[in-house]
Coordinates of C-alpha atoms in Angstrom, one line a residue:
X2 CA 105.3 258.4 -111.4
X3 CA 107.8 257.3 -108.8
X4 CA 107.5 254.2 -106.7
X5 CA 107.2 254.9 -103.0
X6 CA 109.4 253.1 -100.4
X7 CA 106.2 251.4 -99.1
X8 CA 105.3 250.1 -102.6
X9 CA 108.8 248.7 -103.0
X10 CA 108.6 247.0 -99.6
X11 CA 105.2 245.5 -100.5
X12 CA 106.5 244.3 -103.8
X13 CA 109.5 242.7 -102.1
X14 CA 107.3 240.9 -99.6
X15 CA 105.0 239.7 -102.4
X16 CA 108.1 238.2 -104.1
X17 CA 109.1 236.5 -100.9
X18 CA 105.7 235.0 -100.4
X19 CA 105.5 233.8 -104.0
X20 CA 108.9 232.1 -103.6
X21 CA 107.7 230.3 -100.5
X22 CA 104.5 229.1 -102.2
X23 CA 106.5 228.0 -105.3
X24 CA 108.9 225.9 -103.2
X25 CA 106.0 224.2 -101.4
X26 CA 104.1 223.5 -104.6
X27 CA 107.3 222.1 -106.3
X28 CA 107.8 219.7 -103.4
X29 CA 104.1 218.8 -103.3
X30 CA 104.1 218.0 -107.0
X31 CA 107.2 215.7 -106.4
X32 CA 105.4 213.9 -103.6
X33 CA 102.4 213.3 -106.0
X34 CA 104.8 211.8 -108.5
X35 CA 106.4 209.7 -105.7
X36 CA 103.0 208.3 -104.7
X37 CA 102.2 207.4 -108.3
X38 CA 105.6 205.8 -108.8
X39 CA 105.5 203.3 -105.9
X40 CA 105.4 199.7 -107.1
X41 CA 106.1 196.2 -105.9
X42 CA 109.6 197.3 -104.7
X43 CA 107.9 199.2 -101.9
X44 CA 106.1 196.0 -100.8
X45 CA 109.2 193.9 -101.1
X46 CA 111.1 196.5 -98.9
X47 CA 108.3 196.3 -96.2
X48 CA 108.3 192.5 -96.3
X49 CA 112.1 192.4 -96.0
X50 CA 112.1 194.7 -93.0
X51 CA 109.2 192.7 -91.4
X52 CA 111.0 189.4 -91.9
X53 CA 114.3 190.7 -90.4
X54 CA 115.3 189.3 -87.0
X55 CA 117.5 192.3 -86.1
X56 CA 117.3 196.0 -86.5
X57 CA 116.9 198.3 -89.4
X58 CA 120.3 200.1 -89.7
X59 CA 119.7 203.4 -91.6
X60 CA 122.6 205.2 -93.3
X61 CA 123.0 208.2 -95.5
X62 CA 125.5 211.0 -96.1
X63 CA 124.9 214.8 -95.8
X64 CA 121.2 215.8 -96.0
X65 CA 120.3 212.2 -96.7
X66 CA 121.9 211.4 -93.4
X67 CA 119.8 213.9 -91.5
X68 CA 116.7 212.4 -93.1
X69 CA 118.0 208.9 -92.2
X70 CA 118.2 209.8 -88.6
X71 CA 114.6 210.9 -88.6
X72 CA 113.5 207.8 -90.5
X73 CA 115.3 205.6 -87.9
X74 CA 113.6 207.4 -85.1
X75 CA 110.2 207.1 -86.7
X76 CA 110.7 203.3 -87.3
X77 CA 111.8 202.8 -83.7
X78 CA 108.9 204.8 -82.3
X79 CA 106.4 202.7 -84.3
X80 CA 107.5 199.2 -83.5
X81 CA 110.4 198.6 -85.9
X82 CA 113.8 198.6 -84.0
X83 CA 116.1 200.9 -85.9
X84 CA 119.3 202.9 -85.5
X85 CA 121.3 205.3 -87.6
X86 CA 125.0 204.8 -88.5
X87 CA 127.0 207.6 -90.1
X88 CA 128.7 206.1 -93.2
X89 CA 132.0 207.9 -92.7
X90 CA 132.2 206.8 -89.1
X91 CA 131.3 203.3 -90.2
X92 CA 134.5 203.2 -92.2
X93 CA 136.4 204.0 -89.0
X94 CA 135.1 201.2 -86.7
X95 CA 131.3 201.7 -86.5
X96 CA 130.8 198.9 -89.1
X97 CA 130.9 196.7 -86.0
X98 CA 127.4 198.1 -85.2
X99 CA 126.0 196.2 -88.2
X100 CA 125.4 192.5 -87.7
X101 CA 124.2 189.7 -89.9
X102 CA 120.6 189.7 -88.6
X103 CA 120.2 193.4 -89.4
X104 CA 118.8 195.0 -92.5
X105 CA 120.6 198.0 -94.1
X106 CA 118.4 200.9 -95.4
X107 CA 120.6 203.2 -97.5
X108 CA 119.5 206.7 -98.6
X109 CA 121.3 208.6 -101.3
X110 CA 120.0 211.1 -103.9
X111 CA 122.6 210.3 -106.5
X112 CA 123.1 206.7 -105.4
X113 CA 126.8 207.1 -105.9
X114 CA 128.0 208.7 -102.6
X115 CA 131.5 207.6 -102.1
X116 CA 131.3 207.3 -98.3
X117 CA 128.6 204.6 -98.7
X118 CA 130.9 202.2 -100.4
X119 CA 132.5 200.8 -97.2
X120 CA 129.2 200.0 -95.4
X121 CA 127.7 198.6 -98.6
X122 CA 130.7 196.3 -99.1
X123 CA 130.6 195.1 -95.5
X124 CA 126.9 194.4 -95.6
X125 CA 127.4 192.2 -98.7
X126 CA 130.3 190.5 -97.0
X127 CA 128.3 189.5 -93.9
X128 CA 125.1 188.7 -95.7
X129 CA 123.0 191.7 -94.6
X130 CA 120.0 192.5 -96.8
X131 CA 120.0 196.0 -98.3
X132 CA 117.1 198.2 -99.2
X133 CA 118.4 201.1 -101.3
X134 CA 116.6 204.4 -102.0
X135 CA 118.1 206.7 -104.7
X136 CA 117.1 208.8 -107.7
X137 CA 119.2 206.9 -110.2
X138 CA 118.5 203.3 -111.2
X139 CA 122.1 202.9 -112.6
X140 CA 123.8 203.7 -109.4
X141 CA 126.0 202.0 -106.7
X142 CA 123.2 202.0 -104.1
X143 CA 120.5 200.5 -106.3
X144 CA 122.9 198.0 -107.9
X145 CA 124.0 196.7 -104.5
X146 CA 120.6 196.6 -103.0
X147 CA 118.4 193.5 -102.7
X148 CA 115.4 195.8 -103.0
X149 CA 115.8 199.2 -104.8
X150 CA 113.3 202.0 -104.6
X151 CA 114.0 204.6 -107.3
X152 CA 112.7 208.1 -106.7
X153 CA 110.9 209.7 -109.7
X154 CA 112.7 212.4 -111.7
X155 CA 112.5 215.7 -109.9
X156 CA 114.0 219.2 -109.8
X157 CA 115.2 220.6 -106.5
X158 CA 113.3 223.6 -105.2
X159 CA 116.7 225.3 -105.1
X160 CA 116.8 228.0 -107.9
X161 CA 120.1 226.5 -109.2
X162 CA 118.9 222.9 -108.7
X163 CA 121.6 222.0 -106.2
X164 CA 120.5 222.3 -102.6
X165 CA 118.8 219.0 -101.5
X166 CA 115.1 220.1 -101.0
X167 CA 112.7 218.2 -103.2
X168 CA 114.8 215.0 -103.0
X169 CA 115.0 215.0 -99.2
X170 CA 111.3 215.7 -98.9
X171 CA 110.6 212.6 -101.0
X172 CA 113.1 210.6 -98.9
X173 CA 111.3 211.7 -95.7
X174 CA 107.9 210.9 -97.1
X175 CA 109.0 207.5 -98.3
X176 CA 110.4 206.8 -94.8
X177 CA 107.1 207.7 -93.3
X178 CA 105.3 205.5 -95.8
X179 CA 107.5 202.5 -94.8
X180 CA 107.0 203.1 -91.1
X181 CA 103.3 203.4 -91.4
X182 CA 102.9 200.4 -93.7
X183 CA 105.0 198.3 -91.2
X184 CA 102.8 199.5 -88.3
X185 CA 99.8 198.1 -90.1
X186 CA 101.7 194.8 -91.0
X187 CA 102.8 194.4 -87.4
X188 CA 99.3 195.2 -86.0
X189 CA 101.0 197.9 -83.9
X190 CA 98.2 199.4 -81.7
X191 CA 97.7 202.4 -79.6
X192 CA 98.6 200.4 -76.5
X193 CA 101.9 199.4 -78.2
X194 CA 102.5 203.1 -79.0
X195 CA 101.8 204.0 -75.4
X196 CA 104.5 201.6 -74.2
X197 CA 107.1 203.3 -76.4
X198 CA 105.9 206.9 -75.5
X199 CA 105.5 207.0 -71.7
X200 CA 106.4 210.6 -71.6
X201 CA 105.9 213.8 -73.6
X202 CA 102.8 215.0 -75.5
X203 CA 102.3 211.6 -77.2
X204 CA 102.3 209.8 -73.9
X205 CA 99.7 212.2 -72.5
X206 CA 97.5 211.8 -75.5
X207 CA 97.6 208.0 -75.2
X208 CA 96.9 208.0 -71.4
X209 CA 93.6 206.3 -70.6
X210 CA 91.0 208.2 -68.6
X211 CA 91.2 205.4 -66.0
X212 CA 94.7 206.6 -65.2
X213 CA 93.7 210.2 -64.3
X214 CA 90.1 209.9 -63.0
X215 CA 89.1 210.6 -59.4
X216 CA 87.8 207.5 -57.6
X217 CA 86.4 206.2 -54.3
X218 CA 85.3 208.7 -51.7
X219 CA 85.9 211.6 -54.0
X220 CA 83.0 210.6 -56.2
X221 CA 80.0 212.9 -55.6
X222 CA 77.3 210.2 -55.7
X223 CA 73.8 210.5 -54.2
X224 CA 70.8 208.3 -54.0
X225 CA 67.5 209.1 -55.8
X226 CA 65.7 209.9 -52.6
X227 CA 68.2 212.2 -51.0
X228 CA 66.8 215.7 -50.2
X229 CA 68.3 218.4 -52.3
X230 CA 69.7 220.4 -49.3
X231 CA 71.9 217.4 -48.6
X232 CA 72.8 217.0 -52.3
X233 CA 74.0 220.6 -52.4
X234 CA 76.3 220.0 -49.5
X235 CA 77.9 217.0 -51.4
X236 CA 78.2 219.0 -54.6
X237 CA 80.0 221.8 -52.7
X238 CA 82.2 219.4 -50.7
X239 CA 83.4 217.3 -53.6
X240 CA 84.3 220.4 -55.8
X241 CA 83.3 219.1 -59.2
X242 CA 80.1 221.2 -59.6
X243 CA 78.1 218.0 -60.2
X244 CA 76.5 215.1 -58.4
X245 CA 75.8 211.7 -59.9
X246 CA 72.4 210.1 -59.0
X247 CA 72.4 206.4 -58.5
X248 CA 69.6 203.9 -58.1
X249 CA 69.4 201.1 -55.5
X250 CA 71.7 198.9 -57.7
X251 CA 74.4 201.6 -57.9
X252 CA 73.6 202.4 -61.6
X253 CA 74.1 206.0 -62.7
X254 CA 70.7 207.2 -63.7
X255 CA 71.1 211.0 -63.7
X256 CA 73.3 214.0 -62.9
X257 CA 72.6 217.3 -61.1
X258 CA 74.6 220.3 -62.2
X259 CA 74.6 224.0 -61.5
X260 CA 72.1 224.4 -64.4
X261 CA 69.7 221.9 -62.8
X262 CA 69.9 223.8 -59.5
X263 CA 69.1 227.1 -61.2
X264 CA 66.1 225.6 -63.0
X265 CA 64.7 224.1 -59.8
X266 CA 65.7 227.0 -57.5
X267 CA 62.2 227.5 -56.1
X268 CA 61.7 223.8 -55.3
X269 CA 65.1 223.0 -53.7
X270 CA 63.8 223.0 -50.1
X271 CA 61.3 220.2 -50.8
X272 CA 62.7 218.4 -53.8
X273 CA 64.8 215.2 -53.9
X274 CA 67.6 214.3 -56.2
X275 CA 65.2 212.4 -58.5
X276 CA 63.1 215.5 -58.9
X277 CA 66.0 217.7 -60.0
X278 CA 68.3 215.4 -61.9
X279 CA 68.9 215.3 -65.7
X280 CA 68.4 211.7 -66.7
X281 CA 70.5 209.6 -69.1
X282 CA 73.8 211.5 -68.5
X283 CA 76.7 211.5 -70.8
X284 CA 79.5 209.3 -69.6
X285 CA 83.0 208.2 -70.6
X286 CA 84.4 204.7 -70.8
X287 CA 87.3 203.9 -68.4
X288 CA 89.5 202.9 -71.3
X289 CA 88.9 205.9 -73.6
X290 CA 92.1 207.9 -74.3
X291 CA 92.6 211.2 -72.6
X292 CA 92.8 213.0 -76.0
X293 CA 89.5 211.5 -77.1
X294 CA 87.9 212.2 -73.7
X295 CA 88.9 215.9 -73.8
X296 CA 87.5 216.2 -77.3
X297 CA 84.3 214.6 -76.1
X298 CA 84.0 217.2 -73.3
X299 CA 84.6 220.0 -75.6
X300 CA 82.2 218.8 -78.3
X301 CA 79.4 218.2 -75.8
X302 CA 80.1 221.4 -74.0
X303 CA 80.3 219.9 -70.6
X304 CA 83.1 220.3 -68.0
X305 CA 82.8 217.1 -66.1
X306 CA 81.7 213.5 -66.8
X307 CA 81.4 210.3 -64.8
X308 CA 83.4 207.3 -66.0
X309 CA 81.9 203.8 -66.3
X310 CA 83.3 200.4 -67.1
X311 CA 81.1 199.1 -69.9
X312 CA 82.8 195.7 -70.0
X313 CA 82.4 195.1 -66.2
X314 CA 80.9 191.6 -65.6
X315 CA 78.5 193.1 -63.0
X316 CA 76.7 196.4 -63.2
X317 CA 78.5 198.1 -66.1
X318 CA 76.5 201.3 -65.6
X319 CA 78.0 201.9 -62.1
X320 CA 80.2 205.0 -62.0
X321 CA 83.8 204.0 -61.2
X322 CA 85.3 207.5 -61.5
X323 CA 84.9 211.1 -62.5
X324 CA 87.0 213.5 -64.6
X325 CA 86.9 217.3 -64.9
X326 CA 88.3 219.3 -67.8
X327 CA 90.8 220.8 -65.4
X328 CA 92.3 217.3 -64.9
X329 CA 93.4 217.3 -68.5
X330 CA 94.9 220.8 -68.2
X331 CA 96.7 219.6 -65.0
X332 CA 98.6 216.9 -66.9
X333 CA 99.4 219.2 -69.7
X334 CA 96.8 218.2 -72.3
X335 CA 94.7 220.8 -73.9

């Protein structure tokens, strides 16, 4: 029985899928070995970086260099000043970018990359501490390093065991591990992260609700005794589809939504705000992050919430703002 073109195509696609799965599993297995292999050298590397008075200067050649650029960027973005220097360019003048207060972080799979020799020699000459990451303990990088982290034995995911794949995945993961451990050691907070990420998706996620909420005369607030026909006018005029009901002390005691209006439709001509409101409304804290606030609105299935300042010395239950789910979409979150 002959094989149809469609069966051949299906078999080909199955082979492609199996190959993709095999690569990912190979690299995942290597990452598991890397986690199991970490020892005191990792701690010493973190302590050396933390004690440094200058920057972390990352270097590496080829694919290790590409990983090094990412590691330098991650370190810098998480509170550890870092730059990347290309080792070949270093030998042609860029060694001047490395100064005695810096720490040199060197990446090399073999540990014997010839282009690294110049920057390693110069670091030793000016007294720069070196953290080396390589797969061979008996190698130039590990022998020159003050702290050497040796990657566990591994096979590249490449079918001929040549193209850097598993090795660079381990380097990248180890760089992330260093950056995250240093974040903890520095006490690097969300506020610190916000300072370094004022723009882009991360900046939006770290924006506090207090920075995007509507305030002042835009707040649809009504007293308990206000007739509902006047409440409806305020709801329509403010455009949030909600009114907050406050007591004589200015505390938020309830809200009136479209659902409340429908439930009390027959009584609206004679009712007051206190008759129609839903008591104990859900609120947001003024310092909650936009990402968490949007998640709260989605989880509670509401489109709008009043914002309070729970740490206010006077009347912490007084509404200081209001946010609508459209506000998050407007700034590009969601």
